[in-house]
Coordinates of C-alpha atoms and ligand atoms in Angstrom, one line a residue:
M25 CA -20.0 -25.0 -18.1
S26 CA -20.6 -25.2 -21.8
V27 CA -22.2 -21.8 -21.7
L28 CA -19.2 -20.4 -20.0
S29 CA -16.7 -21.9 -22.4
T30 CA -18.8 -20.6 -25.4
L31 CA -18.7 -17.2 -23.9
L32 CA -15.0 -17.2 -23.3
K33 CA -14.3 -18.5 -26.8
A34 CA -16.5 -15.7 -28.2
E35 CA -14.2 -13.3 -26.4
G36 CA -11.2 -14.8 -28.2
H37 CA -9.9 -17.1 -25.4
E38 CA -8.7 -20.6 -25.9
V39 CA -10.7 -22.7 -23.6
V40 CA -10.2 -26.3 -22.4
P41 CA -13.4 -27.4 -20.5
V42 CA -13.0 -30.3 -18.1
L43 CA -15.4 -32.1 -15.8
G44 CA -14.3 -32.6 -12.2
A45 CA -11.2 -31.7 -10.3
E46 CA -9.4 -35.0 -10.9
K47 CA -9.6 -34.6 -14.6
A48 CA -8.6 -30.9 -14.2
Q49 CA -5.5 -31.9 -12.3
E50 CA -4.4 -34.2 -15.1
V51 CA -4.9 -31.5 -17.7
I52 CA -3.2 -28.8 -15.7
K53 CA -0.1 -31.0 -15.2
S54 CA 0.3 -31.7 -18.9
Q55 CA -0.3 -28.2 -20.3
K56 CA 0.4 -24.6 -19.5
F57 CA -2.6 -22.3 -18.7
D58 CA -2.9 -18.6 -18.0
L59 CA -6.1 -19.0 -16.0
M60 CA -8.2 -21.6 -14.3
I61 CA -11.9 -21.0 -13.5
S62 CA -13.3 -23.6 -11.1
D63 CA -16.2 -24.3 -9.0
I64 CA -15.4 -24.7 -5.3
R65 CA -18.0 -27.3 -4.5
M66 CA -17.2 -30.5 -6.4
S67 CA -16.6 -34.1 -5.3
P68 CA -14.7 -36.2 -4.6
V69 CA -12.0 -33.6 -5.0
D70 CA -13.2 -30.1 -4.3
G71 CA -12.2 -26.8 -5.8
M72 CA -10.1 -25.8 -2.9
Q73 CA -7.8 -28.8 -3.3
L74 CA -7.5 -28.0 -6.9
L75 CA -6.6 -24.4 -6.1
R76 CA -3.9 -25.5 -3.6
M77 CA -2.5 -27.9 -6.2
I78 CA -2.3 -25.2 -8.9
R79 CA -0.8 -22.6 -6.6
K80 CA 1.9 -25.1 -5.7
E81 CA 2.7 -26.6 -9.0
K82 CA 1.7 -23.9 -11.5
P83 CA 2.0 -20.6 -9.6
D84 CA 1.9 -18.7 -12.9
T85 CA -1.6 -19.8 -13.5
A86 CA -4.2 -17.4 -12.1
A87 CA -7.3 -18.8 -10.5
I88 CA -10.9 -17.6 -10.3
M89 CA -13.2 -19.5 -8.1
I90 CA -16.9 -19.8 -8.3
T91 CA -18.8 -19.9 -5.0
A92 CA -22.3 -20.5 -4.1
Y93 CA -24.4 -17.5 -3.2
G94 CA -23.9 -16.5 0.4
S95 CA -20.8 -18.6 1.1
V96 CA -18.6 -15.7 2.0
E97 CA -16.3 -17.8 4.2
T98 CA -15.4 -20.1 1.4
A99 CA -14.7 -17.2 -0.9
V100 CA -12.4 -15.6 1.7
E101 CA -10.7 -19.0 2.1
A102 CA -10.1 -19.1 -1.6
M103 CA -8.5 -15.7 -1.7
K104 CA -6.3 -16.7 1.2
E105 CA -5.2 -19.7 -0.7
G106 CA -4.1 -17.5 -3.5
A107 CA -7.1 -17.3 -5.8
F108 CA -7.1 -14.1 -7.8
D109 CA -10.7 -13.5 -7.2
Y110 CA -14.1 -15.2 -6.9
V111 CA -17.5 -14.8 -8.5
T112 CA -20.7 -15.7 -6.8
K113 CA -23.2 -17.9 -8.4
P114 CA -25.4 -17.0 -10.2
F115 CA -23.0 -14.6 -11.8
K116 CA -23.5 -12.0 -14.4
V117 CA -21.7 -12.5 -17.7
D118 CA -20.2 -9.0 -17.7
E119 CA -18.9 -9.4 -14.2
L120 CA -17.2 -12.7 -15.0
L121 CA -15.7 -11.4 -18.2
I122 CA -14.3 -8.3 -16.4
T123 CA -12.9 -10.6 -13.7
V124 CA -11.3 -12.8 -16.4
T125 CA -9.7 -9.8 -18.1
R126 CA -8.3 -8.5 -14.8
A127 CA -7.0 -11.9 -13.8
L128 CA -5.1 -12.2 -17.1
E129 CA -3.7 -8.6 -16.8
Y130 CA -2.6 -9.4 -13.3
R131 CA -1.0 -12.6 -14.4
D132 CA 0.9 -10.7 -17.1
A133 CA 2.0 -8.0 -14.8
M134 CA 3.2 -10.5 -12.2
A135 CA 5.0 -12.7 -14.8
E136 CA 8.7 -12.1 -14.4
N137 CA 10.7 -10.4 -17.0
V138 CA 7.8 -8.7 -18.6
T139 CA 8.6 -5.2 -17.5
L140 CA 12.0 -5.7 -15.8
K141 CA 14.0 -5.5 -19.0
A142 CA 12.2 -2.4 -20.2
Q143 CA 12.7 -1.0 -16.8
L144 CA 16.5 -1.5 -16.8
E145 CA 16.7 0.3 -20.0
S146 CA 14.6 3.2 -19.2
K147 CA 16.4 4.3 -16.1
Y148 CA 13.9 5.8 -13.8
Q149 CA 10.4 6.6 -14.7
F150 CA 8.9 8.0 -11.5
E151 CA 10.9 11.1 -11.4
N152 CA 8.8 12.6 -8.6
I153 CA 9.2 9.6 -6.3
I154 CA 12.6 9.5 -4.6
A155 CA 13.6 5.9 -4.3
E156 CA 17.2 5.3 -3.4
S157 CA 16.6 2.5 -0.9
P158 CA 15.9 -1.0 -2.0
A159 CA 12.5 -0.9 -0.2
M160 CA 11.4 2.1 -2.1
R161 CA 12.7 0.8 -5.4
K162 CA 10.6 -2.3 -4.9
V163 CA 7.6 0.0 -4.4
C164 CA 8.3 1.7 -7.7
E165 CA 8.8 -1.6 -9.4
M166 CA 5.4 -2.7 -8.1
I167 CA 3.8 0.6 -9.3
E168 CA 5.2 0.0 -12.8
R169 CA 3.9 -3.5 -12.9
V170 CA 0.4 -3.0 -11.6
A171 CA -0.4 0.5 -12.8
P172 CA -1.5 -0.7 -16.3
T173 CA -3.8 -3.3 -14.8
D174 CA -7.2 -2.5 -13.4
T175 CA -6.5 -4.4 -10.2
T176 CA -7.4 -3.0 -6.8
V177 CA -4.3 -2.0 -4.8
L178 CA -4.1 -1.5 -1.1
I179 CA -1.4 0.9 -0.1
L180 CA -0.1 0.5 3.4
G181 CA 2.2 2.8 5.4
E182 CA 2.5 5.1 8.3
S183 CA 1.3 8.6 8.1
G184 CA 3.4 10.8 5.8
T185 CA 5.2 7.9 4.0
G186 CA 3.8 8.8 0.6
K187 CA 0.7 6.7 0.2
E188 CA -1.2 9.3 -1.8
L189 CA 1.9 9.9 -3.9
V190 CA 2.0 6.2 -4.8
A191 CA -1.8 6.2 -5.6
K192 CA -1.3 9.1 -7.9
A193 CA 1.6 7.4 -9.6
L194 CA -0.5 4.3 -10.1
H195 CA -3.2 6.4 -11.8
A196 CA -0.7 8.4 -13.8
H197 CA 0.8 5.3 -15.3
S198 CA -2.5 3.6 -16.1
R199 CA -4.7 3.8 -19.2
R200 CA -7.0 5.9 -17.0
K201 CA -4.5 8.7 -16.7
T202 CA -6.5 11.2 -18.9
K203 CA -9.5 10.7 -16.7
C204 CA -9.9 11.9 -13.1
F205 CA -8.2 10.7 -10.0
L206 CA -10.6 11.2 -7.1
P207 CA -9.4 10.9 -3.5
I208 CA -12.0 10.4 -0.8
N209 CA -10.9 10.5 2.9
C210 CA -13.1 7.9 4.6
A211 CA -12.2 9.3 8.0
A212 CA -13.2 12.9 7.3
M213 CA -17.0 12.5 6.9
P214 CA -19.8 11.2 9.1
E215 CA -21.4 7.9 7.8
P216 CA -24.5 9.2 6.0
L217 CA -22.5 12.0 4.2
L218 CA -19.8 9.6 3.2
E219 CA -22.4 7.2 1.8
S220 CA -24.1 9.8 -0.3
E221 CA -20.8 11.3 -1.4
M222 CA -19.6 7.9 -2.6
F223 CA -22.8 6.5 -4.1
G224 CA -25.0 9.6 -4.7
H225 CA -28.6 10.1 -3.7
M226 CA -32.0 10.7 -5.0
K227 CA -34.1 13.7 -4.4
G228 CA -36.0 13.3 -1.1
A229 CA -33.9 10.3 0.1
F230 CA -33.3 12.2 3.3
T231 CA -33.9 15.6 4.8
G232 CA -31.9 18.1 2.8
A233 CA -31.7 15.9 -0.4
T234 CA -33.4 18.5 -2.5
A235 CA -32.1 17.2 -5.8
N236 CA -30.7 14.1 -7.4
K237 CA -27.0 13.9 -6.9
E238 CA -24.4 11.7 -8.6
G239 CA -21.9 10.0 -6.3
L240 CA -18.1 10.1 -6.7
F241 CA -18.2 6.6 -8.2
E242 CA -20.3 7.9 -11.1
T243 CA -18.2 11.1 -11.4
A244 CA -15.0 9.1 -11.5
S245 CA -16.2 6.8 -14.2
G246 CA -13.4 5.9 -16.5
G247 CA -10.9 7.1 -13.8
T248 CA -9.6 6.1 -10.4
I249 CA -11.0 6.5 -6.9
F250 CA -8.6 6.6 -4.0
L251 CA -10.2 5.6 -0.7
D252 CA -7.9 7.0 1.8
E253 CA -8.0 5.8 5.5
I254 CA -10.1 2.9 4.5
G255 CA -9.8 1.5 8.0
A256 CA -12.2 4.2 9.2
M257 CA -14.9 3.3 6.7
P258 CA -18.1 2.4 8.6
L259 CA -19.2 -1.3 8.2
S260 CA -22.5 -0.4 6.4
I261 CA -20.5 1.4 3.7
Q262 CA -18.0 -1.4 3.5
S263 CA -20.7 -3.8 2.4
K264 CA -21.9 -1.4 -0.2
L265 CA -18.4 -0.9 -1.5
L266 CA -17.9 -4.7 -1.7
R267 CA -21.0 -4.9 -3.9
V268 CA -19.7 -2.1 -6.1
L269 CA -16.4 -3.9 -6.5
Q270 CA -18.1 -7.2 -7.3
E271 CA -20.9 -5.9 -9.6
K272 CA -19.4 -2.8 -11.0
E273 CA -22.6 -1.0 -10.3
V274 CA -23.8 1.6 -7.8
R275 CA -27.2 2.3 -6.4
R276 CA -27.8 5.9 -5.2
V277 CA -29.2 6.3 -1.7
G278 CA -32.9 6.2 -2.0
G279 CA -32.7 5.0 -5.6
N280 CA -33.8 1.7 -7.1
E281 CA -31.8 1.7 -10.3
N282 CA -28.3 0.1 -10.7
I283 CA -25.9 2.4 -12.5
P284 CA -22.9 0.8 -14.1
V285 CA -19.6 2.3 -13.2
D286 CA -16.1 1.7 -14.6
V287 CA -13.8 2.8 -11.8
R288 CA -10.5 1.5 -10.6
V289 CA -10.3 1.5 -6.8
L290 CA -7.1 2.2 -4.9
A291 CA -7.2 2.2 -1.1
A292 CA -4.8 3.3 1.6
T293 CA -4.5 2.9 5.4
N294 CA -2.1 3.3 8.2
D295 CA -4.2 1.0 10.4
R296 CA -3.4 -2.7 10.8
L297 CA -6.5 -4.0 9.0
E298 CA -6.0 -7.5 10.4
A299 CA -6.5 -6.1 13.9
L300 CA -9.7 -4.3 12.8
I301 CA -10.9 -7.5 11.3
E302 CA -10.4 -9.2 14.6
E303 CA -12.2 -6.4 16.4
G304 CA -15.1 -6.8 14.0
T305 CA -14.8 -3.3 12.5
F306 CA -13.5 -4.3 9.1
R307 CA -14.9 -6.9 6.8
E308 CA -12.6 -9.8 6.0
D309 CA -14.0 -10.4 2.6
L310 CA -13.5 -6.7 1.7
F311 CA -9.9 -6.9 3.0
Y312 CA -9.1 -9.7 0.6
R313 CA -10.8 -8.0 -2.3
L314 CA -8.9 -4.8 -1.7
S315 CA -5.5 -6.4 -1.0
V316 CA -5.1 -8.5 -4.1
I317 CA -2.0 -6.4 -4.5
P318 CA -0.7 -4.8 -1.3
I319 CA 2.0 -2.2 -1.6
E320 CA 3.8 -1.5 1.7
I321 CA 5.7 1.7 2.1
K322 CA 8.3 1.4 4.9
P323 CA 8.7 4.2 7.4
L324 CA 11.5 6.5 6.6
R325 CA 13.6 5.4 9.6
E326 CA 13.8 2.0 8.0
R327 CA 15.2 3.3 4.7
P328 CA 17.8 5.9 5.7
E329 CA 19.3 5.9 2.1
D330 CA 16.2 8.0 1.1
I331 CA 16.7 10.7 3.7
L332 CA 19.3 12.9 2.0
P333 CA 17.9 12.5 -1.5
L334 CA 14.5 13.6 -0.1
V335 CA 16.2 16.6 1.6
Y336 CA 17.7 17.7 -1.7
H337 CA 14.5 16.9 -3.6
T338 CA 12.5 19.1 -1.2
M339 CA 15.0 21.9 -1.4
R340 CA 14.9 21.9 -5.1
Q341 CA 11.1 22.1 -5.0
E342 CA 11.2 25.0 -2.6
V343 CA 14.0 26.9 -4.2
G344 CA 12.8 26.3 -7.8
P345 CA 14.7 25.2 -10.9
N346 CA 18.1 26.6 -12.0
K347 CA 18.9 28.2 -8.7
D348 CA 21.7 27.3 -6.4
L349 CA 20.8 25.0 -3.5
P350 CA 22.0 25.9 0.0
N351 CA 24.8 23.8 1.4
I352 CA 24.0 21.5 4.3
D353 CA 26.9 21.4 6.8
P354 CA 28.1 18.0 8.0
E355 CA 26.6 18.4 11.5
A356 CA 23.2 19.3 10.2
Q357 CA 23.4 16.5 7.7
L358 CA 24.1 14.0 10.5
V359 CA 21.2 15.2 12.5
L360 CA 18.9 14.8 9.5
E361 CA 20.2 11.3 9.0
Q362 CA 20.0 10.2 12.6
Y363 CA 16.6 11.6 13.5
P364 CA 13.9 8.8 13.4
W365 CA 11.3 10.9 11.5
P366 CA 8.1 9.7 13.2
G367 CA 6.1 11.9 10.8
N368 CA 8.1 10.4 7.8
V369 CA 8.5 12.3 4.6
R370 CA 5.9 14.9 5.4
E371 CA 7.8 15.8 8.6
L372 CA 11.1 15.9 6.6
E373 CA 9.5 18.3 4.1
N374 CA 8.4 20.6 6.9
A375 CA 11.8 20.5 8.6
I376 CA 13.5 21.5 5.3
R377 CA 11.0 24.3 4.7
H378 CA 11.7 25.5 8.2
A379 CA 15.5 25.3 7.7
L380 CA 15.3 27.2 4.4
T381 CA 13.4 30.0 6.0
F382 CA 16.1 30.5 8.6
A383 CA 19.1 29.6 6.6
K384 CA 21.8 32.3 6.3
D385 CA 24.4 32.8 3.6
G386 CA 23.1 29.8 1.6
K387 CA 24.0 27.4 4.4
V388 CA 21.8 25.0 6.4
T389 CA 23.4 24.5 9.8
K390 CA 22.1 22.6 12.8
D391 CA 20.9 25.8 14.3
V392 CA 18.3 26.4 11.6
L393 CA 16.7 22.9 11.9
P394 CA 13.6 22.6 14.1
A395 CA 14.8 22.5 17.7
K396 CA 12.7 19.4 18.4
I397 CA 14.7 17.4 15.8
V398 CA 18.1 18.6 16.9
S399 CA 17.4 18.0 20.6
S400 CA 16.1 14.5 20.0
V401 CA 19.4 13.5 18.3
S402 CA 21.9 13.3 21.1
S403 CA 24.5 16.0 21.1
E404 CA 27.2 14.0 22.9
G405 CA 26.9 11.1 20.6
A406 CA 27.7 10.5 17.0
V407 CA 27.3 14.2 16.0
S408 CA 30.5 15.2 17.8
V409 CA 32.3 12.0 17.1
N410 CA 31.6 12.1 13.4
T411 CA 32.7 15.6 13.0
G412 CA 36.2 14.5 13.7
G413 CA 36.0 14.3 17.5
L414 CA 36.6 18.0 17.7
K415 CA 34.2 18.6 20.5
A416 CA 33.8 16.2 23.4
D417 CA 36.0 13.2 23.0
A418 CA 33.5 11.3 25.0
Y419 CA 34.5 7.9 23.9
R420 CA 38.2 8.1 24.1
G421 CA 39.6 5.1 25.9
K422 CA 36.5 3.1 25.6
S423 CA 36.6 -0.4 24.2
L424 CA 34.6 -0.9 21.0
K425 CA 32.2 -3.0 22.9
A426 CA 31.6 -0.3 25.5
F427 CA 31.2 2.3 22.8
L428 CA 28.6 0.1 20.9
K429 CA 26.8 -0.5 24.1
S430 CA 26.5 3.1 24.9
K431 CA 25.3 3.9 21.4
E432 CA 22.8 1.1 21.7
K433 CA 21.5 2.5 25.0
E434 CA 21.2 5.9 23.4
Y435 CA 19.3 4.6 20.4
L436 CA 17.0 2.6 22.6
S437 CA 16.1 5.6 24.7
Q438 CA 15.5 7.7 21.6
V439 CA 13.2 5.0 20.1
L440 CA 11.4 4.6 23.4
Q441 CA 10.9 8.3 23.7
Y442 CA 9.5 8.5 20.2
V443 CA 7.0 5.7 20.8
E444 CA 6.1 7.3 24.1
G445 CA 7.4 4.4 26.2
D446 CA 5.3 1.7 24.5
K447 CA 7.8 -1.2 24.7
E448 CA 5.9 -3.4 22.3
K449 CA 6.0 -0.7 19.7
A450 CA 9.6 -0.1 20.3
A451 CA 10.5 -3.8 20.0
K452 CA 8.6 -3.9 16.8
A453 CA 10.4 -0.9 15.4
L454 CA 13.7 -2.3 16.5
K455 CA 12.9 -5.7 15.0
I456 CA 13.8 -7.5 18.3
S457 CA 11.7 -9.5 20.6
L458 CA 10.1 -7.9 23.6
A459 CA 12.3 -10.1 25.9
T460 CA 15.4 -8.9 24.2
L461 CA 14.3 -5.3 24.6
Y462 CA 13.8 -5.8 28.3
R463 CA 17.2 -7.4 28.6
K464 CA 18.8 -4.4 26.9
L465 CA 17.0 -1.8 28.9
P466 CA 19.1 -0.1 31.6
E467 CA 18.3 -1.1 35.2
P468 CA 16.3 1.7 36.8
N469 CA 19.3 2.7 38.9
E470 CA 21.8 2.4 36.1
Ligands
ATP530 N1 9.4 8.9 -2.0 C1 9.1 10.2 -2.0 N2 9.6 11.0 -2.9 C2 9.2 12.3 -3.0 N3 8.3 12.9 -2.2 C3 7.7 12.1 -1.3 C4 8.0 10.7 -1.2 N4 7.3 10.1 -0.2 C5 6.5 11.1 0.2 N5 6.7 12.3 -0.4 C6 6.0 13.6 -0.1 O1 5.7 13.6 1.2 C7 4.5 14.2 1.5 C8 3.5 13.2 2.1 O2 3.1 12.2 1.2 P1 1.6 11.7 1.1 O3 0.7 12.8 1.3 O4 1.5 10.9 -0.1 O5 1.7 10.7 2.4 P2 0.5 9.9 3.1 O6 1.1 8.5 3.3 O7 -0.7 9.9 2.2 O8 0.3 10.6 4.4 P3 -1.0 10.6 5.4 O9 -1.1 9.2 6.0 O10 -0.6 11.6 6.4 O11 -2.1 11.0 4.6 C9 4.0 14.7 0.1 O12 4.3 16.0 -0.1 C10 4.7 13.8 -0.9 O13 4.9 14.4 -2.1
MG531 MG1 -2.6 10.7 2.7

């Protein structure tokens, strides 16, 4: 411990060394700390208890836990309990110091008011990310907070929600912005190729390895690596990645030299990693390492405020600056707002491109939208009602309750159609229980 405190002092930190968790608890109660570094195995009070106490009573204090070699479960446990990170004994000085720096950066970024004020003043910084909805604003706020740190970020979201866009924004607002941003799609390559792409290989390591080759981690040094579709990463590569994250070194395939790398890792997935962990195809310890900061992007159907701004944003991109944008007539607008966008923003962009191709006289009407979209938004429903009831006055004479019920039925059947009849998925999307969904479903003969 004295070695550690000497080291940290040499780095300019103020250090208060204490012996044992009981003493630590006393000291923590009486003073304010940015960071606690603690062994897990101690008696009579162990490090986990200390960690729980600090998370509860001093949530602003980050914690790094020291675990014995090979005790992965305890390490995972510590991350679950809110430790920022763990280091394994015996640890390398550099590794610990980097972890300390990251933990302190993270603490600063998470401390309230740090960036909020600046943010309020400087209106909107992420001009290429449309964020009208509160959910998307929160995403941008998170980007602003965590971009300057070196912390790993796990970006979660359905296909087409903007995961790569968020990853790029994180890079663009970091100190690494002048260095490269390297995306790797983990689902696109067979295992051996992915391994040698990521970590490089030595000449003769396998058939076809005719020369030494540096891996993307080396190439990206100083920059950011974006591991897309991380859920598809094979287990053997997951354990290698974990080592790279821990030790900040790579070893090429067939090589015996450790090469230091300075790379920030961002990862994205549209899989539920928890389910993959249960299945045994994703490492739990890697999950906790990657998801120190998770950023979840909600599907577009759950943030309808973003739809029209995205429509105009896409039109502007397609039409170019300083040109008049086409008008969207109210019927077409309603279709765009009501469609559930299973392919999210990517699908919306394609629909708008389609519409612009067929638009006549600078006007986007329902007829120029993709037929699939128009037909899935019911024609007897809100579309005609909302355009002033000019067409079918289908609901005249109905009580409000009956109207709402028929709208509900219509929406249920749209959602069910879109999830291909999977009731569990539908219930989840609708945020109701499965039992409620069944109750609401029409009887077969209804
Ligand atoms: N909030 C947004 N504002 C502006 N454009 C957006 C937004 N969200 C997504 N986009 C655009 O939508 C398209 C899809 O985004 P992106 O490729 O980042 O999605 P993704 O989540 O990585 O999708 P996939 O899972 O299919 O790889 C891109 O052209 C992106 O620029
Ligand atoms: Mg993507």
